Coordinates of C-alpha atoms in Angstrom, one line a residue:
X1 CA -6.4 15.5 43.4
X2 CA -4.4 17.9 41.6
X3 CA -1.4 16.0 40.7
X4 CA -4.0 12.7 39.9
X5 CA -5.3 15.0 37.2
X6 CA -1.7 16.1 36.0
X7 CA -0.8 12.3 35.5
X8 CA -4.2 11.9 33.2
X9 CA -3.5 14.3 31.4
X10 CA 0.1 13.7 31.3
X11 CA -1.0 10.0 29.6
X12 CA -3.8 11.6 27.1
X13 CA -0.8 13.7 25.5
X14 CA 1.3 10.8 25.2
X15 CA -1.4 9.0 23.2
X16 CA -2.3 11.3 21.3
X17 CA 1.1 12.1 20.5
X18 CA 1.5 8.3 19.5
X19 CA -1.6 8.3 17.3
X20 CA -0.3 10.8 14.9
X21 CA 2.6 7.5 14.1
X22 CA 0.0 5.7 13.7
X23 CA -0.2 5.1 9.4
X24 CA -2.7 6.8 7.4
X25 CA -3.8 6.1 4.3
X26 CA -2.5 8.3 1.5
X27 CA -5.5 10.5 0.1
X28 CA -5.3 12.7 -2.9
X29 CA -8.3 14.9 -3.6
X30 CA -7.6 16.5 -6.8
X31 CA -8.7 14.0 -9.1
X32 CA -12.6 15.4 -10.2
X33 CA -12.6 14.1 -13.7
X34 CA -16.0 12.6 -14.2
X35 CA -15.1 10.0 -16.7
X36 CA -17.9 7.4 -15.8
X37 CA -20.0 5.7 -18.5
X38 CA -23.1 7.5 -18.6
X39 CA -25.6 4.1 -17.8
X40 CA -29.1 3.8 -19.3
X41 CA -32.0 2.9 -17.0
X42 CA -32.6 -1.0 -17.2
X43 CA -35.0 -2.3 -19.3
X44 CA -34.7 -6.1 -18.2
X45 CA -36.1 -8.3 -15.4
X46 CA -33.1 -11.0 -15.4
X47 CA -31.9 -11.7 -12.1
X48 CA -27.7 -11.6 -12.6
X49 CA -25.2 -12.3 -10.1
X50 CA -21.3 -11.9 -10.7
X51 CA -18.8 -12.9 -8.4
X52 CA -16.4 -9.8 -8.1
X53 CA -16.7 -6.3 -9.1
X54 CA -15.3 -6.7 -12.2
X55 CA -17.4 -8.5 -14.4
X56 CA -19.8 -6.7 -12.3
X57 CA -19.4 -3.6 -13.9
X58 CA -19.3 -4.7 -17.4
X59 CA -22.5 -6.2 -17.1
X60 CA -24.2 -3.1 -15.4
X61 CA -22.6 -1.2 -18.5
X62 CA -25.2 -3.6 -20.9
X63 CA -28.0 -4.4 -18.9
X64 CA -28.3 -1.0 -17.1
X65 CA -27.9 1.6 -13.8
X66 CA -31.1 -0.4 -12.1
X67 CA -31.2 -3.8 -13.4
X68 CA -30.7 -6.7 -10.7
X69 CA -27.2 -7.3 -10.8
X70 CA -25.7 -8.9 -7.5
X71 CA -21.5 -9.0 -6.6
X72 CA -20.3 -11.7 -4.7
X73 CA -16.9 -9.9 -3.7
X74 CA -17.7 -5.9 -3.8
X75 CA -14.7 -3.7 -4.4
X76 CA -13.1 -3.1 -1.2
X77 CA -12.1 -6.7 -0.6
X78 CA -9.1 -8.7 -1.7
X79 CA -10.1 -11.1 -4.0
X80 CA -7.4 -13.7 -3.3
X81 CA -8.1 -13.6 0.3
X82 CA -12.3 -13.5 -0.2
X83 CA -13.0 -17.0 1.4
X84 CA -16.2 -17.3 0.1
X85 CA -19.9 -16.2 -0.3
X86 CA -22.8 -16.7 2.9
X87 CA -25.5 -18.6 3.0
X88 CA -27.8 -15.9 1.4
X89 CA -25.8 -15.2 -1.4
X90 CA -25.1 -18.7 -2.4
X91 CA -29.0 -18.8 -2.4
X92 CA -28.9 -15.9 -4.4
X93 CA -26.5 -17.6 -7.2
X94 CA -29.7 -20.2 -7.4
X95 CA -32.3 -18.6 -7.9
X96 CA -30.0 -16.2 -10.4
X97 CA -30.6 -16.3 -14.3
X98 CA -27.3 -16.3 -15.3
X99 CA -23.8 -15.7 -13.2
X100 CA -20.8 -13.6 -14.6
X101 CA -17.4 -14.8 -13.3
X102 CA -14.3 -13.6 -14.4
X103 CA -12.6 -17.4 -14.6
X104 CA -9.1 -16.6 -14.4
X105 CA -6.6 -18.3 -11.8
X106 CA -6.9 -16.9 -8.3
X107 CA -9.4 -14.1 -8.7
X108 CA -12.2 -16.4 -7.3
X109 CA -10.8 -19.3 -5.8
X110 CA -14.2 -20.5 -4.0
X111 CA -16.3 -20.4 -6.9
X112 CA -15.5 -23.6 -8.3
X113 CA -16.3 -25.6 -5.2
X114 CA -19.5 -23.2 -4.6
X115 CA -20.3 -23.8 -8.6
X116 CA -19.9 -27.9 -8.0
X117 CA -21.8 -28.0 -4.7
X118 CA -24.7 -26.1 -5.8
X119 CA -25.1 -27.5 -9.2
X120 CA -24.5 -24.5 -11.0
X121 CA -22.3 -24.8 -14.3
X122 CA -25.5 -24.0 -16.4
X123 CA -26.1 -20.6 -15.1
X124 CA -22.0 -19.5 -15.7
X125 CA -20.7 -17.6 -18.2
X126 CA -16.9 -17.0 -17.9
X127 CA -15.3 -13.8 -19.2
X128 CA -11.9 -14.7 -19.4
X129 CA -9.7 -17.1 -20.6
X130 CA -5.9 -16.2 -19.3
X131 CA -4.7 -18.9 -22.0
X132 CA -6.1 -16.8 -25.0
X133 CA -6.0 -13.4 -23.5
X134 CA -2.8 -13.3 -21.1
X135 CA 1.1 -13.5 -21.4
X136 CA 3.8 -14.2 -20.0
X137 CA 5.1 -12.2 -16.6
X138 CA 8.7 -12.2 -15.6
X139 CA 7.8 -11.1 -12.4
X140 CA 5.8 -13.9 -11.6
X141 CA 8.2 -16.5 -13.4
X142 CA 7.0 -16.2 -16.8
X143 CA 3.6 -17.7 -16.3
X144 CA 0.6 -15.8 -17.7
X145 CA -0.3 -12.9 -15.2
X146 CA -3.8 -13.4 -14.6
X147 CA -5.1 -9.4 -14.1
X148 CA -6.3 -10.1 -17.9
X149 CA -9.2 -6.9 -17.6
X150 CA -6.4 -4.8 -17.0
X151 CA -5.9 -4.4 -20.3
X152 CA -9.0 -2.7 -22.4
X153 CA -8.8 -4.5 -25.6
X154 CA -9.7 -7.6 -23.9
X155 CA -12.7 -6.5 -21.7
X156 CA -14.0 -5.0 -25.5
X157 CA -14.3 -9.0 -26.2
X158 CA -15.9 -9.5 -22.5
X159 CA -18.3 -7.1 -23.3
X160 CA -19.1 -8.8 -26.4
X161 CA -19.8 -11.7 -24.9
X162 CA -21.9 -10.3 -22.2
X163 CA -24.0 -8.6 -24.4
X164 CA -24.5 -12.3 -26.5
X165 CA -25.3 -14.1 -23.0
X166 CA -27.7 -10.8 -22.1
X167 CA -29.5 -11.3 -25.8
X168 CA -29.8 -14.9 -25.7
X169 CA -31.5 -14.8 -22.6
X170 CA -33.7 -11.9 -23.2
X171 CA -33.8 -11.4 -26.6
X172 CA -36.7 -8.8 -25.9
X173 CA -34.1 -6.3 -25.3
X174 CA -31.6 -6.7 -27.9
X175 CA -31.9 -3.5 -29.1
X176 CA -30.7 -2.4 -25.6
X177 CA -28.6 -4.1 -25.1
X178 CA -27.0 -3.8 -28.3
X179 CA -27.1 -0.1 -28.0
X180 CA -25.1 0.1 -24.6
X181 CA -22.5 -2.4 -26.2
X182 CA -22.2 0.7 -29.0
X183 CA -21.5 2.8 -26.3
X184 CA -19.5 0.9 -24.1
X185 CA -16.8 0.1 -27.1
X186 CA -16.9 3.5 -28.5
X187 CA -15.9 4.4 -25.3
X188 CA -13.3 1.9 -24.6
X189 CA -11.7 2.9 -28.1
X190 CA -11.4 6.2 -26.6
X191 CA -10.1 4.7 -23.7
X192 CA -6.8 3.3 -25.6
X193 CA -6.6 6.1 -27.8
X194 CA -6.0 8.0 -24.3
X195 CA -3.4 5.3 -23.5
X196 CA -1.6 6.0 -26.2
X197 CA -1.6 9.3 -26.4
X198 CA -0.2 9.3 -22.6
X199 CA 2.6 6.4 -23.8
X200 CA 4.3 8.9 -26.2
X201 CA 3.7 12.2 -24.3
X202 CA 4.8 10.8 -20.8
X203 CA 5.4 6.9 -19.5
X204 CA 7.4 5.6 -22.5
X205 CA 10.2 4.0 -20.1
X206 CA 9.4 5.3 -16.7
X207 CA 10.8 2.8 -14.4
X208 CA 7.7 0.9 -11.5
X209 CA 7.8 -1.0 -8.8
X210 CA 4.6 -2.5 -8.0
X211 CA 3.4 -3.6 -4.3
X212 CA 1.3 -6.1 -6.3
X213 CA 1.0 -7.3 -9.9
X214 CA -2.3 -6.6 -11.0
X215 CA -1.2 -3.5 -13.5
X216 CA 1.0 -6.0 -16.0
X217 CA -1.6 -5.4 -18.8
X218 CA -1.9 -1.5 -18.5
X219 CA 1.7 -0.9 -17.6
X220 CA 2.9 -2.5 -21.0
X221 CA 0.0 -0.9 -23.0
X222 CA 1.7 2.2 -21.4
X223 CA 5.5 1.1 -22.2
X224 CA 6.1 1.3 -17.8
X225 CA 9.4 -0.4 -17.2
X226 CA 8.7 -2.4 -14.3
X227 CA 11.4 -3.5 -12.3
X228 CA 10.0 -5.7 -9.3
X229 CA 7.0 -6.6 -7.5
X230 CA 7.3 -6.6 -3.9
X231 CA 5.0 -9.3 -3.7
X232 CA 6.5 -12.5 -5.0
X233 CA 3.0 -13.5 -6.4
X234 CA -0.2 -12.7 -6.6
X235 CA -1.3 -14.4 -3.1
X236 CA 1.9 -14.1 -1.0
X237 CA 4.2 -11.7 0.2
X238 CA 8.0 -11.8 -0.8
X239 CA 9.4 -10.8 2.9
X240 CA 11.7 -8.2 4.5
X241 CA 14.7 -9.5 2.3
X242 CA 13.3 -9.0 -0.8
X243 CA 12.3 -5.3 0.5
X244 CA 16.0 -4.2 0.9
X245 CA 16.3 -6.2 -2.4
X246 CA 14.0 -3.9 -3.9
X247 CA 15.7 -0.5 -2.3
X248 CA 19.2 -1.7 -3.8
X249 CA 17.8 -1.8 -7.1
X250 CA 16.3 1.1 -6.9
X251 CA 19.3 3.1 -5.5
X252 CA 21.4 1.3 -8.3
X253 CA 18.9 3.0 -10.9
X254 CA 20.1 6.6 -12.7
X255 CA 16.1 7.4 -13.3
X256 CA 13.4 8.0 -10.6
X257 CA 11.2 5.2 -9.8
X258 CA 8.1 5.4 -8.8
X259 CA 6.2 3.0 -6.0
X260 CA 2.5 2.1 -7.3
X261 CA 0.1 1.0 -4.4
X262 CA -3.4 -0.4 -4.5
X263 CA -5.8 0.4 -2.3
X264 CA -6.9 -3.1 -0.9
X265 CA -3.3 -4.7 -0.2
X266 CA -1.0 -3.1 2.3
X267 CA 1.1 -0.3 1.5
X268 CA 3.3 -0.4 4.5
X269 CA 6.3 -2.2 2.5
X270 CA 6.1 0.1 -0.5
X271 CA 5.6 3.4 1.9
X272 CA 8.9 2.2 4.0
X273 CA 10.6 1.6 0.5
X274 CA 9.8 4.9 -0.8
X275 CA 10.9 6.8 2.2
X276 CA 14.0 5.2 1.5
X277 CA 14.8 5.9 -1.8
X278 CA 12.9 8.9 -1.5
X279 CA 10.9 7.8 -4.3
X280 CA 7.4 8.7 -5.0
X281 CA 3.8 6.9 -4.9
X282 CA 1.0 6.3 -7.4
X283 CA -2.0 4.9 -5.9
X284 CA -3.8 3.0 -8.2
X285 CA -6.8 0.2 -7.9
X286 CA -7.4 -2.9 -10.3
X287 CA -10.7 -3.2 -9.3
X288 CA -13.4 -0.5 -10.6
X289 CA -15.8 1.0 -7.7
X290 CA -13.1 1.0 -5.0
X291 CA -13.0 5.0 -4.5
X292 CA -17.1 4.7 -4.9
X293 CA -17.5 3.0 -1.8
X294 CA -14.5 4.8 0.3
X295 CA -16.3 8.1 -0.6
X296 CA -13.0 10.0 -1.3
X297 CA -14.7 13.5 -1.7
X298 CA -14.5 14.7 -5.4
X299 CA -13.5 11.2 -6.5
X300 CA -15.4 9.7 -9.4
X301 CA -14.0 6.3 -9.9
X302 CA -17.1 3.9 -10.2
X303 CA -17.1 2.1 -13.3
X304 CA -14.1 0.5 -15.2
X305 CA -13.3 3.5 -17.7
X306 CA -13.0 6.1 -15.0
X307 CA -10.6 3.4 -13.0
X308 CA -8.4 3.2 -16.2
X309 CA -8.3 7.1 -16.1
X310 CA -7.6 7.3 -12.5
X311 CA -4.8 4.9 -12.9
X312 CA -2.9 7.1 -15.6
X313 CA -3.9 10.4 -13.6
X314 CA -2.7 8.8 -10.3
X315 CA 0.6 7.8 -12.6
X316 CA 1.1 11.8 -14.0
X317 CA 0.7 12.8 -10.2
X318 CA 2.5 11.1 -7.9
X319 CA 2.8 11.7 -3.9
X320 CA 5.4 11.6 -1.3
X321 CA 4.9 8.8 1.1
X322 CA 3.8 9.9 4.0
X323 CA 6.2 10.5 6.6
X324 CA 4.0 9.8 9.8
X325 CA 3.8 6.0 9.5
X326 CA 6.2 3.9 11.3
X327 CA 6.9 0.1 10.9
X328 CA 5.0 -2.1 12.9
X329 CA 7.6 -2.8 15.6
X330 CA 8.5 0.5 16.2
X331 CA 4.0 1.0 16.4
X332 CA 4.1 -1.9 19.5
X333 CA 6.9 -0.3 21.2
X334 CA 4.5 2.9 21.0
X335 CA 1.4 0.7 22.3
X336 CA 3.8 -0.7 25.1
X337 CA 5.3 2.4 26.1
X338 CA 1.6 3.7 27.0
X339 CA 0.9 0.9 28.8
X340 CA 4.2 0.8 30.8
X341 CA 3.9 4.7 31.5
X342 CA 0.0 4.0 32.8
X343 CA 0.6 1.3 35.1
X344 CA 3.7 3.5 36.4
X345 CA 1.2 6.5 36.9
X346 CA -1.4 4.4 38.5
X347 CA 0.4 2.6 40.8
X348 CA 2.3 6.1 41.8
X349 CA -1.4 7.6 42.8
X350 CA -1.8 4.6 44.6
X351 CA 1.2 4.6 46.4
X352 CA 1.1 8.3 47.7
X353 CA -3.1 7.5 48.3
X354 CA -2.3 5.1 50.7
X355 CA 0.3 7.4 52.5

């Protein structure tokens, strides 16, 4: 009985031991600013639903903390991999007063089929237009990145033009409305004189590599030098070669780079990169209300402005990776190695039970 509990334990050690390979996510606590728009209490009885947390939270910012305002995608999930809403929420988008989409190439693929289906071009209003507000990318082959919000002197025109739609549908509250628009830009102008500010006093040339390109906009407001993107576009991968790819240049660089994450695509490439180049990472999220729902301690990251001031912060304050994650491969040899070692213990207390 003795040596039966000496092989249990033997095993619980071994996993336990293998757990701690097992990758965590890198957390950073330090970040307490309280930068969040401070939202007035609703005074309207629209029913609004927006299809991802973007346009989400620049509605919220004009009609208010409490008024009815319903995300399709919420903050946590990938929006190029969001297959689509359930049968409840599509009912929701009907019997919705208006819906706020953002409208820009692969941030809601299902909508337009969901819009067709159910009749509802009336009811959207789109925020942006990539074609007016976007540029050129040469990491995505010189067409127009799409991550258009990323840049604040844009979503100052969104705003505008939810505050219009908000008006002309209840113009009962236009002095509400146009009040939290006065706030709202005033504090988006403070917002890029803060950009600024950080351009000349730190970023002006630092060298990025991005796991995905949703930064473009901010990076260039912030004059970031970015130097790949370790996805080859904004739905796909780029693959193991273009990961050694990515450490050459790196190595071949005189300056430190830094790796910037996000917290809703994998990290594993960029972590496994760092450790390599012994470079540094800056988590950072394109999508306000992320840290809200992952309830990160003293993080205050709920609305759009306090993302935008994360994402320098994170920038000024970057981490190593961290060294307990190991790839994949080496994970399932882990996983098999338990296995192997419990069948061998097993059958060896069988063996000597039936002696």
């Amino acid at each position: 009985m003795k040596n039966k509990l000496k092989h249990v334990n033997l095993i619980f050690i071994f996993i336990v031991f293998a757990f701690n390979f097992i990758p965590h996510n890198l957390v950073d606590t330090q970040f307490n600013k309280n930068q969040s728009s401070k939202l007035s209490a609703s005074a309207t009885n629209l029913k609004i639903v927006t299809s991802i947390a973007v346009p989400y939270d620049l509605v919220r910012q004009i009609a208010g903390s409490d008024a009815d305002i319903e995300s399709i995608v919420d903050s946590t999930t990938d929006v190029h991999s969001f297959t689509g809403p359930t049968s409840n929420q599509i009912n929701n988008m009907i019997a919705a007063d208006v819906i706020f989409a953002m409208g820009v190439p692969g941030a809601e693929p299902w909508l337009a089929d969901v819009v067709e289906d159910n009749e509802l071009e009336g009811k959207m209003v789109y925020l942006g237009n990539v074609s007016e507000d976007g540029y050129a990318d040469p990491l995505l082959d010189d067409s127009k990145n799409p991550h258009i919000w990323m840049n604040p002197n844009v979503v100052k025109e969104m705003v505008n033009l939810t505050t219009n739609k908000l008006i002309e549908l209840d113009v009962s509250n236009q002095a509400f409305f146009e009040a939290n628009n006065a706030t709202f830009q005033s504090d988006l102008d403070d917002l890029l004189t803060n950009i600024e500010n950080n351009k000349t006093a730190y970023f002006n040339g630092m060298k990025i590599v991005v796991n995905h390109p949703a930064f473009f906009y901010l990076f260039d407001l912030l004059g970031l030098n970015r130097l790949a993107s370790i996805e080859s576009q904004s739905s796909g991968y780029s693959g193991q070669s273009a990961v050694l790819e990515i450490i050459n240049l790196i190595e071949e660089q005189e300056e430190e780079v830094l790796l910037v994450t996000s917290p809703q695509h994998s990290a594993t490439d960029a972590y496994e990169i760092a450790r390599e180049t012994s470079s540094k990472i800056a988590q950072m999220s394109a999508i306000p209300g992320v840290y809200e729902h992952y309830s990160l301690g003293e993080y205050d990251v709920s609305d759009y402005i306090s993302m935008i001031e994360y994402c320098i912060w994170s920038l000024r304050n970057p981490t190593d990776p961290p060294e307990d994650t190991i790839p994949g491969f080496n994970l399932l040899i882990v996983i098999g190695s338990i296995g192997i070692t419990a069948f061998i213990v097993m059958f060896s207390i069988k063996r000597r039970m039936s002696l």
